[in-house]
Amino acid sequence: MSETEYFNVADIFGEDVFNDATMQARLPKKVYKKLHEVMDEGKELDLETADVVAHEMKEWAIEKGATHYTHWFQPLTGVTAEKHDSFVSAPMENGKVLMSFSGKELIKGEPDASSFPSGGLRATFEARGYTAWDCTSPAFVRHDAAGATLCIPTAFCSYTGEALDQKTPLLRSMEAISEQAIRLVRLFGNTTSTSVAPSVGPEQEYFIVDREKYLQRKDLIFTGRTLFGAMPPKGQEMDDHYFGSIRERIAAYMRDLNKELWKLGVSAKTQHNEVAPAQHELAPIYAKCNIAVDHNQLTMETLKKVAGRHGLQCLLHEKPFDGVNGSGKHNNWSLTTDDGINLLEPGQTPHENIQFLLVLTCILKAVDEHADLLRASAADVGNDHRLGANEAPPAILSVYLGDQLQDVVNQLVSTGEATRSIEGERLHTGVKTLPDFMKDATDRNRTSPFAFTGNKFEFRMVGSQDSVAQANIVLNTIVAESFSEACDILEKADNFDLAVHDLIKKLAVDHERIIFNGDGYSDKWVEEAERRGLPNIRSMVDAIPAYIKANNVAAFEKFHVFTKPELESRVEIEFEKYAKTINIEAKTMIDMAGKQIIPAVIKYTTAVANSINAVKTAMPDADVSAQSDILKKASALLGDAQKALLKLIEITDKASSISDEKAKAESYRDDVMTAMAELRKPVDELEMMVGKEYWPMPSYGDLLFEV
Ligand code: ADP
Ligand code: MG
C-alpha cells in the first residue's frame, strides 16, 4: 500500500467472516435456531440443517469472490493445512456449470491424511483421516494470490476417532474445564451460569526483515533462523528499540496487517516494537479459547502473507538471530462464565473472594503437580534456544503472585489464617480467617513463566512459531483435574465454610513451593528451585516424555482429552519433529559452508595473496606483514572451518541412521548441535575479517538495521 487509504474499522471488522450476525441475517429463523442448539448445547447437526447452512455459506462466499472451499485444520505439524475444492459441479447439458456445496461437504472432508504426522496412529487402522466441521469457530473467506477461498475450521481425526490434530483435544479440554468449573461455582451458590470457558489472549512476537536480503540467506529460507552470523557493532544494548517509534515501512505494513486481520474478525489491538531491533509484537483482544487459537494461527499466516506485499519477510522463529533477544508468545488465560463472570477476578463480596482464593490455590496445585507437562506444552525445537538458555523465561516453572497475594498465601501457610491485607487495612470477608483484597496489577515480574496479572494468568513459555493449542489443552486439563478434586471434597462437606477454609489452607501449604516472586534468571533461583524439588527441564527432548508420565496420562484420560495411544503417538511425532528439524539445519549449514562460505574465503585469501605478490613485485622491500597476518589468520580459520564441516557431515550421517526416535533426537541435540556450533565459530570469525564484498550473504547488521 503506497498511498494511505482510509477506512472505518467498524465497517470492515469481520466482513470476511460468516459470523453470527451474518448467519442471523441470512439463515431461515428455524435453521439459525437449530444451528445455535448445535453450537451452544452440543446437539447433533442433522443433514437437512447442514444443507441449508452450506448453501447460504456458499452464496455468501461467492459474493465475496470465492471460487473454492477448504476444510481448514491444524494437524500436528504446528501449521494449518487445507485441501482446496472448487464449488464447480458437473457441467450441465447446456454446457454451463452449477456452483454447489452440500451439507455433507460442509460437515465432513476426507483429505489425504497419509502426508500428515500421526505417530503410527493411523497406520494401525487405515490410512484415512477425516475433517469434521467445528461449528463453534466461524467460517471465513480468505483472499490471497489464489483468489478467494471459503475456509471451514475443522477438527481432524482418524477413521476410528483418534485425534490427529490440535483442535479435537482442545475442544475436549474446554468441555472438561467447563464441567468442573460449573461444579465449583455451584458450591458458592451460583445457579445462573451454565458453562465456563477459558478466555485466551496470546501476545505474538515476530521479526521483520527485508525480503531481498532474506532471499540471499539459505538458512533463513530453509530453517527460519540464521545458522551463521557475527554480531553487529550495535545490538540491543542501547535499549532504544523497545517502544521506539515505528518506522515508516513497518508502519505501512502494520496498517495493512491490521486491516487484513480485522476483516477476518481478529481483534488486533496493540502493536509495538520489542526489545530487539527489527522485533515487534501484536496482541489481540482476548477471545474464547478455541477462537483465540484459530485466530493466532490466522495471525501468523497473515503476518507472513502481508509482509510479502511490502517487500518484507516475517520471521516467526523463536531465535532468528543468535545473541539477539528471541520471540515468544504470552498466553494470557482466565476463566469466564457464560454470563460474564471472570473466576480469576478478585471479587467484591466475601463469598466471591473465598471462591477466588480456592480457584487460585487449585491452579497452584495444578501447576505444581504438572509443571513438567506445562513445560512440555511449550517445548518446540526453536524454543530450546530460549527456555533454559539464559533467555526469558527460565525453563523452571514457577508462579508469580505479586506482593499482596503472596502475603495472603504466606499468612495462610504460617498461621492457617489470613486476616490482613498488605495495604494494612483490615478488610471484610465474612469469614474471619480470610481477608478481602483488591486487584493488584502493579509490580509485574517480567521473568516469571507463569504470572498472575490482575485477573488472569500469563503463561509466557510458549514459542513464537508454535501453536498455543497445546499450552491451553494442558492448562484446561490440569485445572479441571484440580477443580474436580476440590469439588469431590467440598460437595461432601457437612460444614462448607470450614471445609473450604481448610482446603484452601491445605492447598496453599502443599503447593507453596511453586510460588516464586524473585528474579527467575538468577543462578540462585536455579539452586533454590532444585532444593524445592522443582523440575528444570532444559530441552525439548527431555521435556517430551512428560506427556506419557503416569500422573499426566491419568489427568488426560480422566477428562477424555487424550487416550494413552494418542499421547504415545504425540511423543513419537515430537521426537521425530526434533530430529528432522535439526537435520535440516545441519544440512543447510553444510550446504552454505561448502558451496558459499568456504569458496568465498578462498577467493578472498587468493586476493590477499595476489596483493602480497603484487606489492612485492612492485616494491621488493615493502612491508607486507599486515597482509601476511591477515592471510595467515584467514587461512588458519579456513582450515578449522573445513575440518568442522567434514566433521558435521560425518556426525549428521551417523545421527540420521539411528532408528530409535528418542535416541535419534538425543543424538541430534548432543552431537549434531555441538558439531554445528563448532562449524559456526570459525565462520563467524571469518565474517569479521573477510572483505564485505566477498561475503556471500547479508550480515546481521544488514538484516536487523536496514529494514
Ligand atoms: P501486557 O501488559 O502483558 O501487554 P495486556 O493487558 O495488554 O497485558 O494484555 C495482554 C493480552 O491479555 C491481550 O491479548 C488481552 O486481551 C489479554 N487479556 C486481558 N484480560 C484477559 C483475561 N481476563 N483473560 C485472558 N486474556 C486477557
Ligand atoms: Mg504480556
XYZ file of C-alpha atoms and ligand atoms in Angstrom:
735
model
C 0.000 0.000 0.000
C 1.826 3.088 -1.108
C -0.902 5.647 -0.706
C -2.689 5.929 2.563
C -6.153 4.562 2.135
C -8.560 5.438 4.909
C -11.173 3.076 6.183
C -13.557 2.725 9.056
C -12.644 -0.207 11.268
C -16.235 -0.767 12.303
C -17.233 -1.126 8.632
C -14.676 -3.736 7.753
C -14.428 -5.662 11.014
C -15.425 -9.263 10.406
C -16.560 -8.589 6.834
C -14.913 -11.804 5.660
C -16.389 -13.921 8.433
C -19.582 -15.940 8.310
C -20.254 -14.767 11.825
C -23.314 -14.778 13.996
C -24.706 -11.552 12.595
C -24.333 -12.840 9.030
C -25.894 -16.177 9.937
C -28.788 -14.484 11.622
C -29.353 -12.260 8.623
C -29.064 -14.987 6.010
C -30.362 -18.205 7.522
C -34.054 -19.014 7.922
C -35.018 -18.468 11.565
C -35.584 -22.161 12.223
C -32.234 -23.166 10.789
C -30.422 -20.425 12.673
C -32.010 -21.617 15.905
C -31.135 -25.242 15.212
C -27.547 -24.356 14.430
C -27.303 -22.485 17.697
C -28.501 -25.529 19.564
C -25.643 -27.437 17.982
C -23.136 -24.708 18.803
C -24.287 -23.932 22.323
C -25.585 -27.231 23.597
C -23.543 -29.686 21.593
C -26.587 -31.180 19.873
C -26.209 -33.285 16.737
C -26.300 -31.432 13.430
C -28.778 -33.025 11.030
C -28.063 -33.158 7.329
C -31.114 -31.126 6.403
C -29.944 -28.175 8.509
C -26.395 -28.601 7.264
C -27.600 -28.433 3.660
C -29.283 -25.087 4.245
C -26.288 -23.692 6.116
C -23.902 -24.917 3.411
C -25.975 -23.351 0.671
C -26.107 -19.959 2.368
C -22.443 -20.113 3.258
C -21.600 -20.803 -0.365
C -23.794 -17.994 -1.676
C -22.206 -15.599 0.788
C -18.692 -16.759 -0.109
C -19.346 -16.459 -3.843
C -20.494 -12.874 -3.305
C -17.060 -12.303 -1.759
C -15.457 -13.748 -4.867
C -14.756 -17.240 -3.565
C -14.278 -19.981 -6.128
C -13.066 -22.706 -3.791
C -13.713 -24.026 -0.322
C -11.409 -25.818 2.038
C -11.537 -27.621 5.325
C -9.028 -25.638 7.336
C -7.400 -27.731 10.059
C -4.474 -27.872 12.427
C -2.513 -31.100 12.068
C 0.424 -31.874 14.327
C 2.865 -30.052 12.099
C 2.129 -26.853 14.019
C 0.888 -25.020 10.950
C -2.532 -25.175 9.379
C -3.354 -27.370 6.425
C -6.021 -27.340 3.781
C -7.112 -29.006 0.595
C -8.994 -26.882 -1.895
C -12.054 -27.962 -3.835
C -13.877 -25.703 -6.207
C -17.606 -25.135 -5.967
C -17.941 -26.219 -9.571
C -20.141 -29.260 -10.020
C -20.566 -31.477 -13.089
C -21.366 -29.425 -16.216
C -24.972 -29.373 -17.242
C -26.240 -30.344 -20.680
C -26.305 -26.739 -21.809
C -22.547 -26.501 -21.121
C -22.931 -24.292 -18.046
C -21.918 -25.310 -14.550
C -23.632 -25.055 -11.232
C -21.819 -23.901 -8.166
C -22.663 -26.347 -5.428
C -21.754 -27.030 -1.836
C -23.703 -29.580 0.163
C -24.242 -30.083 3.853
C -22.225 -33.268 3.593
C -19.310 -31.381 2.118
C -19.586 -28.806 4.865
C -19.668 -31.314 7.707
C -17.083 -33.812 6.628
C -13.971 -33.897 4.493
C -11.512 -36.595 3.598
C -8.106 -35.111 2.994
C -5.294 -37.412 2.003
C -4.203 -37.950 5.565
C -1.135 -40.041 4.916
C 1.042 -36.992 4.442
C 0.384 -35.669 7.944
C 2.183 -36.894 11.044
C 0.193 -39.429 13.020
C 2.860 -41.125 15.119
C 1.716 -44.533 13.943
C -1.893 -43.973 14.991
C -3.428 -44.143 11.576
C -1.127 -46.803 10.214
C -2.583 -49.375 12.600
C -6.073 -48.816 11.314
C -6.475 -47.242 7.989
C -4.593 -44.532 6.166
C -7.672 -42.381 6.219
C -8.382 -39.244 8.156
C -11.491 -37.147 8.395
C -12.025 -33.487 8.925
C -15.207 -32.506 10.728
C -16.688 -29.023 10.892
C -16.133 -27.264 14.214
C -19.242 -25.097 14.094
C -18.150 -23.193 17.203
C -15.463 -21.491 15.070
C -16.924 -19.363 12.288
C -16.082 -19.976 8.647
C -14.277 -17.200 6.788
C -13.202 -16.167 3.319
C -9.515 -15.705 2.791
C -8.095 -13.621 -0.031
C -4.655 -14.337 -1.405
C -2.835 -14.888 -4.672
C -5.021 -17.949 -5.289
C -8.118 -15.752 -5.206
C -10.744 -16.093 -2.512
C -11.351 -19.298 -0.591
C -14.082 -20.227 1.850
C -12.265 -21.694 4.866
C -14.175 -24.006 7.169
C -12.490 -24.588 10.534
C -12.448 -28.311 11.195
C -11.149 -30.984 13.521
C -9.015 -33.766 12.056
C -9.476 -37.356 13.240
C -8.563 -40.849 12.192
C -11.080 -43.361 10.878
C -11.590 -44.679 14.397
C -11.844 -41.281 16.024
C -8.332 -40.684 17.336
C -7.371 -37.034 17.265
C -4.744 -36.258 14.648
C -4.821 -32.541 15.286
C -4.726 -29.809 17.927
C -8.362 -28.815 17.705
C -10.002 -32.036 18.868
C -8.181 -32.302 22.217
C -8.576 -28.563 22.700
C -12.349 -28.792 22.402
C -12.353 -31.824 24.695
C -10.299 -29.923 27.308
C -12.697 -26.983 27.117
C -15.603 -29.282 27.872
C -13.704 -30.721 30.818
C -12.909 -27.407 32.428
C -16.395 -26.086 31.835
C -17.982 -29.025 33.616
C -15.648 -28.876 36.614
C -15.734 -25.095 36.937
C -19.521 -25.165 36.961
C -19.402 -27.704 39.800
C -17.160 -25.292 41.670
C -19.262 -22.161 41.228
C -22.403 -24.076 42.184
C -20.799 -24.703 45.574
C -20.671 -20.962 46.058
C -24.325 -20.513 45.273
C -24.092 -19.639 41.595
C -27.187 -21.119 39.972
C -27.269 -18.996 36.843
C -24.105 -19.717 34.888
C -24.412 -22.733 32.624
C -20.918 -23.014 31.201
C -17.406 -21.732 31.747
C -14.869 -21.145 29.007
C -11.194 -20.273 29.093
C -10.519 -16.785 27.733
C -7.232 -16.546 25.906
C -5.252 -13.590 24.601
C -1.954 -14.596 23.012
C 0.630 -11.845 22.528
C 2.643 -12.609 19.413
C 6.258 -11.559 18.887
C 7.920 -11.563 15.468
C 10.805 -10.164 13.457
C 10.534 -8.267 10.191
C 13.407 -8.171 7.718
C 13.831 -7.032 4.143
C 12.729 -9.761 1.753
C 15.512 -9.184 -0.784
C 18.067 -9.754 1.932
C 16.151 -12.689 3.336
C 16.250 -14.371 -0.055
C 20.031 -14.202 -0.014
C 20.220 -16.392 3.076
C 19.536 -20.092 2.663
C 19.462 -20.553 6.420
C 16.539 -18.173 6.771
C 14.771 -19.716 3.806
C 15.160 -23.336 4.881
C 15.170 -23.102 8.660
C 13.705 -19.732 9.620
C 16.791 -18.765 11.588
C 20.345 -17.701 10.875
C 22.856 -20.523 11.308
C 25.862 -18.272 10.819
C 26.303 -14.613 11.598
C 28.617 -12.393 13.580
C 27.130 -9.815 15.941
C 26.867 -6.311 14.526
C 28.692 -3.482 16.324
C 25.341 -2.379 17.666
C 22.854 -4.804 19.139
C 20.014 -4.234 21.553
C 22.288 -2.884 24.296
C 21.069 0.660 23.859
C 17.500 -0.355 24.681
C 16.355 2.169 22.132
C 14.118 -0.080 20.069
C 11.594 -1.007 22.700
C 8.505 1.101 22.175
C 10.624 3.150 19.788
C 8.853 4.998 17.060
C 7.715 2.555 14.448
C 9.498 3.093 11.159
C 7.526 4.202 8.094
C 7.880 0.970 6.191
C 6.919 -1.092 9.196
C 4.080 1.271 9.980
C 2.632 0.774 6.495
C 2.970 -2.965 6.944
C 1.193 -2.924 10.290
C -1.634 -0.862 8.871
C -2.199 -3.342 6.109
C -1.808 -6.223 8.547
C -4.389 -4.846 10.945
C -6.830 -4.288 8.132
C -6.499 -7.882 6.949
C -6.881 -9.201 10.473
C -9.886 -7.022 11.228
C -11.617 -8.232 8.087
C -11.112 -11.757 9.367
C -12.634 -10.780 12.684
C -9.313 -10.933 14.536
C -9.343 -8.097 17.031
C -5.737 -6.961 16.624
C -5.338 -4.420 19.383
C -1.838 -3.399 20.341
C 1.345 -3.230 18.354
C 4.741 -2.091 19.419
C 8.435 -2.620 18.904
C 10.068 -5.234 21.044
C 13.415 -5.459 22.796
C 15.489 -6.470 19.799
C 15.978 -4.386 16.672
C 13.503 -5.417 13.937
C 11.357 -7.185 16.538
C 7.688 -6.382 17.067
C 4.653 -7.578 18.955
C 0.974 -7.855 18.205
C -1.740 -8.601 20.750
C -5.408 -9.246 20.044
C -8.272 -8.708 22.456
C -8.809 -11.995 24.248
C -11.407 -14.441 22.991
C -12.832 -17.843 23.813
C -10.028 -20.374 23.840
C -10.732 -22.218 20.561
C -11.374 -18.984 18.688
C -8.184 -17.479 20.109
C -6.205 -20.499 18.941
C -7.678 -20.245 15.431
C -7.086 -16.523 15.379
C -3.493 -16.915 16.428
C -2.921 -19.329 13.534
C -4.595 -16.836 11.202
C -2.478 -14.057 12.657
C 0.720 -15.967 11.959
C -0.382 -16.703 8.393
C -1.398 -13.103 7.837
C 1.831 -11.725 9.322
C 3.740 -13.668 6.662
C 1.376 -13.021 3.785
C 1.134 -9.266 4.233
C 4.905 -8.951 4.698
C 5.410 -10.312 1.200
C 3.301 -7.493 -0.260
C 5.571 -4.915 1.350
C 8.823 -6.491 0.217
C 9.328 -7.706 3.750
C 9.683 -11.092 5.361
C 8.201 -12.033 8.713
C 10.334 -14.358 10.842
C 8.292 -16.271 13.389
C 11.172 -18.453 14.576
C 11.918 -18.251 18.313
C 15.560 -17.373 17.738
C 16.256 -15.962 14.295
C 19.476 -14.282 15.473
C 21.990 -15.569 17.965
C 22.870 -13.059 20.648
C 19.715 -11.046 19.990
C 16.535 -11.399 22.018
C 14.268 -14.193 20.780
C 10.493 -14.282 20.253
C 7.767 -15.911 22.276
C 4.109 -15.830 22.910
C 2.458 -14.840 26.165
C -0.641 -16.932 26.633
C -2.989 -14.867 28.788
C -5.565 -17.181 30.290
C -8.586 -16.786 32.535
C -11.938 -18.491 33.081
C -15.194 -16.786 32.190
C -18.752 -17.963 32.780
C -21.318 -17.678 30.005
C -22.842 -14.775 31.915
C -19.565 -12.906 32.016
C -18.030 -13.609 35.412
C -14.237 -13.947 35.412
C -13.315 -16.558 38.036
C -9.844 -15.046 38.304
C -11.129 -11.628 39.228
C -10.808 -10.956 42.946
C -14.352 -10.212 43.932
C -16.458 -7.606 45.691
C -18.155 -9.800 48.225
C -16.735 -12.162 50.840
C -18.169 -15.143 49.030
C -16.555 -14.157 45.769
C -13.201 -13.733 47.412
C -13.252 -17.132 49.036
C -14.133 -18.600 45.675
C -11.280 -16.636 44.141
C -8.816 -17.994 46.698
C -9.999 -21.530 46.048
C -9.611 -21.090 42.278
C -6.176 -19.598 42.811
C -4.901 -22.345 45.092
C -6.360 -25.015 42.801
C -4.315 -23.507 39.983
C -1.206 -23.551 42.194
C -1.780 -27.247 42.746
C -2.320 -27.922 39.052
C 0.838 -26.095 38.012
C 2.902 -27.682 40.778
C 1.770 -31.233 40.090
C 2.018 -30.930 36.317
C 4.902 -28.492 35.925
C 6.667 -30.926 33.618
C 3.594 -31.186 31.422
C 3.195 -27.434 31.110
C 6.865 -27.220 30.246
C 6.346 -29.900 27.591
C 3.397 -27.974 26.167
C 5.777 -25.123 25.357
C 8.522 -27.364 24.021
C 9.382 -26.583 20.447
C 12.641 -27.025 18.587
C 13.235 -23.312 18.212
C 12.158 -22.623 21.786
C 15.154 -24.585 23.083
C 17.214 -21.508 22.256
C 15.154 -19.553 24.774
C 13.934 -21.753 27.630
C 16.852 -22.714 29.774
C 19.324 -20.911 27.582
C 19.722 -17.679 29.516
C 16.766 -16.037 27.973
C 13.279 -15.179 29.106
C 11.587 -17.050 30.543
C 13.555 -19.660 32.520
C 12.850 -23.363 31.937
C 11.794 -23.838 35.562
C 8.087 -23.422 36.085
C 7.056 -21.235 38.966
C 4.112 -18.990 39.697
C 4.329 -15.277 40.386
C 1.510 -13.905 42.504
C 2.549 -10.357 43.301
C 3.162 -8.944 46.763
C -0.373 -8.741 48.024
C -1.482 -12.242 47.112
C 1.858 -13.643 48.155
C 1.284 -12.091 51.561
C -2.139 -13.691 51.822
C -0.701 -17.104 50.971
C 2.142 -16.597 53.460
C -0.330 -15.872 56.230
C -2.390 -18.915 55.312
C 0.687 -21.098 55.371
C 2.287 -19.792 58.554
C -0.728 -19.322 60.822
C -3.539 -21.011 58.988
C -5.318 -17.699 58.930
C -5.057 -14.641 56.803
C -6.626 -11.701 58.481
C -4.941 -8.696 56.999
C -4.114 -7.373 53.621
C -0.729 -5.907 52.857
C -2.172 -2.434 52.476
C -2.647 -2.509 56.210
C -6.379 -2.173 56.062
C -8.490 -4.772 57.690
C -10.861 -5.998 55.063
C -14.030 -7.931 55.435
C -14.724 -11.321 54.055
C -17.358 -12.530 56.433
C -15.072 -15.409 57.234
C -12.699 -14.071 59.852
C -9.750 -16.057 58.646
C -9.716 -14.826 55.073
C -9.024 -11.279 54.040
C -10.588 -9.279 51.310
C -8.223 -7.659 48.869
C -8.117 -5.533 45.842
C -6.916 -6.222 42.368
C -3.184 -5.782 42.317
C -1.805 -5.438 38.837
C 1.251 -3.465 39.800
C 4.793 -4.730 40.176
C 4.749 -7.221 37.365
C 7.549 -9.677 37.318
C 8.799 -9.998 33.771
C 10.962 -13.030 34.483
C 8.194 -15.309 35.687
C 6.999 -18.038 33.318
C 3.536 -18.104 34.913
C 2.436 -14.815 36.363
C -0.807 -13.638 37.884
C -1.541 -10.275 36.310
C -4.603 -8.849 37.996
C -7.393 -11.068 36.677
C -5.627 -13.635 34.512
C -2.577 -15.824 34.408
C 0.044 -15.196 31.815
C 1.871 -18.327 30.650
C 4.964 -16.942 28.997
C 6.825 -20.027 27.885
C 5.187 -20.676 24.526
C 7.362 -20.223 21.446
C 6.567 -17.616 18.819
C 6.005 -20.034 15.929
C 4.250 -22.692 17.952
C 0.504 -23.114 18.159
C -0.944 -22.051 21.514
C -3.212 -25.094 21.372
C -1.057 -27.465 23.444
C -0.468 -24.913 26.176
C -4.203 -24.379 26.537
C -5.066 -28.078 26.289
C -2.709 -28.716 29.207
C -3.852 -25.723 31.256
C -7.518 -26.564 30.819
C -6.997 -30.206 31.706
C -4.808 -29.824 34.771
C -7.006 -27.108 36.226
C -10.105 -29.221 35.507
C -8.484 -32.023 37.477
C -7.673 -29.738 40.366
C -11.224 -28.308 40.431
C -12.701 -31.783 40.249
C -10.689 -32.974 43.247
C -11.652 -29.896 45.238
C -15.327 -30.381 44.393
C -15.170 -34.045 45.387
C -14.139 -32.911 48.874
C -16.393 -29.874 49.212
C -19.569 -31.431 47.832
C -19.406 -33.964 50.668
C -18.603 -31.469 53.428
C -21.063 -31.003 56.308
C -19.785 -27.562 57.132
C -18.924 -25.924 53.834
C -17.338 -22.751 55.266
C -14.988 -24.735 57.441
C -14.190 -27.257 54.730
C -13.369 -24.633 52.124
C -11.174 -22.799 54.563
C -9.274 -25.967 55.423
C -8.917 -26.896 51.784
C -7.566 -23.504 50.747
C -5.060 -23.684 53.567
C -4.015 -27.203 52.679
C -3.556 -26.336 49.014
C -1.502 -23.272 49.932
C 0.729 -25.278 52.260
C 1.137 -28.222 49.913
C 1.958 -26.161 46.861
C 3.677 -23.101 48.241
C 6.933 -24.307 46.696
C 5.722 -23.435 43.198
C 5.418 -19.741 44.105
C 8.414 -17.580 43.327
C 8.362 -13.822 43.156
C 12.064 -13.147 42.653
C 14.413 -12.958 39.696
C 13.837 -16.005 37.521
C 17.091 -15.502 35.624
C 19.449 -15.742 38.561
C 21.642 -18.770 39.261
C 20.470 -18.572 42.845
C 16.954 -19.419 41.697
C 18.210 -22.465 39.816
C 19.766 -23.761 43.043
C 16.742 -22.788 45.114
C 14.370 -24.499 42.685
C 16.432 -27.639 42.888
C 16.190 -27.573 46.681
C 12.414 -27.221 46.335
C 12.335 -30.196 44.023
C 11.014 -28.247 41.030
C 11.935 -29.696 37.654
C 14.407 -27.796 35.475
C 13.922 -29.259 32.015
C 16.340 -27.645 29.629
C 15.488 -29.130 26.277
C 12.564 -30.249 24.200
C 13.952 -33.778 24.032
C 13.906 -34.020 27.824
C 10.513 -32.340 28.061
C 8.597 -34.583 25.631
C 8.324 -37.716 27.852
C 6.172 -35.777 30.353
C 3.227 -36.491 28.049
C 3.354 -40.162 28.963
C 4.182 -39.876 32.662
C 1.595 -41.764 34.712
C 0.005 -38.826 36.568
C -0.228 -36.786 33.380
C -1.770 -39.632 31.397
C -4.244 -40.132 34.238
C -5.364 -36.495 34.080
C -5.813 -36.599 30.306
C -7.687 -39.885 30.427
C -9.913 -38.888 33.309
C -11.299 -35.982 31.283
C -11.217 -37.759 27.907
C -8.828 -35.218 26.441
C -6.301 -37.769 25.189
C -6.155 -41.535 25.256
C -2.844 -43.164 26.060
C -2.290 -44.228 22.417
C -2.924 -40.629 21.323
C -0.323 -39.415 23.799
C 2.180 -42.052 22.745
C 1.732 -41.070 19.133
C 2.281 -37.434 20.006
C 5.516 -38.227 21.817
C 6.774 -40.084 18.783
C 5.829 -37.201 16.498
C 7.615 -34.686 18.703
C 10.858 -36.684 18.779
C 10.639 -37.061 15.043
C 9.995 -33.355 14.598
C 13.057 -32.521 16.670
C 15.382 -34.819 14.725
C 14.026 -33.686 11.365
C 14.362 -30.012 12.205
C 17.960 -30.258 13.378
C 18.753 -32.460 10.398
C 17.549 -29.721 8.049
C 19.583 -27.152 9.963
C 22.741 -29.272 9.767
C 22.255 -29.943 6.056
C 21.684 -26.246 5.425
C 24.896 -25.360 7.241
C 26.783 -27.979 5.248
C 25.398 -26.557 2.046
C 26.138 -22.933 2.915
C 29.623 -23.607 4.244
C 30.622 -25.905 1.406
C 29.102 -24.014 -1.507
C 29.142 -20.398 -0.412
C 31.294 -19.557 2.559
C 34.424 -21.632 2.027
C 34.638 -20.716 -1.685
C 34.216 -17.041 -0.726
C 37.018 -17.252 1.811
C 39.252 -18.954 -0.752
C 38.544 -16.123 -3.173
C 39.376 -13.611 -0.500
C 42.610 -15.298 0.616
C 43.646 -15.607 -3.029
C 43.082 -11.889 -3.457
C 45.183 -11.159 -0.367
C 47.938 -13.482 -1.621
C 47.841 -11.825 -5.030
C 48.077 -8.468 -3.380
C 51.139 -9.541 -1.414
C 52.759 -10.756 -4.622
C 51.839 -7.611 -6.499
C 53.172 -5.331 -3.785
C 56.377 -7.394 -3.543
C 56.875 -7.246 -7.297
C 56.334 -3.541 -7.400
C 58.418 -2.850 -4.353
C 60.665 -5.745 -3.282
C 61.440 -4.386 0.185
C 57.884 -3.223 1.043
C 56.435 -4.268 4.388
C 53.631 -6.758 3.718
C 53.363 -8.065 7.268
C 49.784 -6.782 7.650
C 48.577 -8.641 4.565
C 50.613 -11.685 5.602
C 49.000 -11.682 9.049
C 45.544 -11.492 7.567
C 46.361 -14.253 5.123
C 47.764 -16.446 7.849
C 44.829 -15.962 10.163
C 42.214 -16.376 7.445
C 43.915 -19.497 6.158
C 44.038 -20.998 9.649
C 40.323 -20.285 10.204
C 39.561 -21.650 6.770
C 41.321 -24.848 7.789
C 39.269 -25.000 11.003
C 36.064 -24.423 9.079
C 36.833 -27.127 6.538
C 37.660 -29.604 9.304
C 34.486 -28.737 11.220
C 32.461 -29.070 8.036
C 33.736 -32.593 7.382
C 33.026 -33.499 10.982
C 29.476 -32.150 10.777
C 28.832 -34.180 7.629
C 30.030 -37.328 9.353
C 28.115 -36.743 12.603
C 24.878 -35.844 10.814
C 25.088 -39.001 8.728
C 25.540 -41.040 11.851
C 22.619 -39.419 13.685
C 20.296 -39.822 10.727
C 20.882 -43.561 10.663
C 19.703 -44.122 14.257
C 16.315 -45.822 14.198
C 15.007 -45.323 17.747
C 13.235 -41.937 17.672
C 14.286 -40.883 21.161
C 17.932 -41.894 20.783
C 17.957 -40.166 17.424
C 16.603 -36.916 18.823
C 19.164 -37.061 21.628
C 21.972 -37.550 19.172
C 20.826 -34.571 17.143
C 20.751 -32.465 20.293
C 24.046 -33.615 21.784
C 26.235 -34.499 18.799
C 24.881 -32.682 15.781
C 24.146 -29.394 17.570
C 27.672 -29.442 19.017
C 29.202 -30.045 15.592
C 27.066 -27.199 14.216
C 28.400 -24.825 16.868
C 31.957 -25.898 16.035
C 31.466 -25.027 12.401
C 29.792 -21.742 13.182
C 32.656 -20.481 15.342
C 35.438 -20.152 12.724
C 32.906 -18.995 10.124
C 31.658 -16.134 12.311
C 35.268 -15.128 12.977
C 35.957 -15.168 9.271
C 32.928 -12.968 8.639
C 34.525 -10.327 10.849
C 37.720 -10.246 8.777
C 36.799 -11.124 5.203
C 36.087 -8.122 2.969
C 32.379 -7.309 2.799
C 32.183 -7.644 -0.972
C 33.425 -11.210 -0.690
C 30.968 -12.355 1.961
C 28.210 -14.277 0.210
C 25.252 -13.121 2.290
C 23.826 -10.141 4.183
C 25.148 -9.707 7.703
C 23.261 -9.380 10.977
C 23.719 -5.634 10.735
C 22.199 -5.579 7.231
C 19.232 -7.661 8.330
C 18.493 -6.034 11.655
C 19.059 -2.380 10.960
C 18.203 -1.910 7.312
C 14.516 -2.558 7.091
P 0.565 -6.764 28.756
O 0.877 -5.662 29.673
O 1.209 -8.042 29.141
O 0.767 -6.414 27.301
P -2.340 -6.508 28.370
O -3.247 -6.035 29.448
O -2.082 -5.597 27.234
O -1.005 -7.043 29.009
O -2.976 -7.853 27.800
C -2.272 -8.731 27.044
C -3.237 -9.743 26.487
O -4.009 -10.306 27.542
C -4.242 -9.185 25.499
O -4.367 -10.105 24.443
C -5.503 -9.092 26.316
O -6.661 -9.151 25.535
C -5.356 -10.326 27.168
N -6.240 -10.318 28.336
C -6.652 -9.266 29.082
N -7.508 -9.663 30.041
C -7.646 -11.010 29.910
C -8.393 -12.012 30.581
N -9.182 -11.720 31.602
N -8.258 -13.284 30.168
C -7.471 -13.613 29.134
N -6.761 -12.712 28.466
C -6.837 -11.433 28.829
Mg 2.363 -9.850 28.488
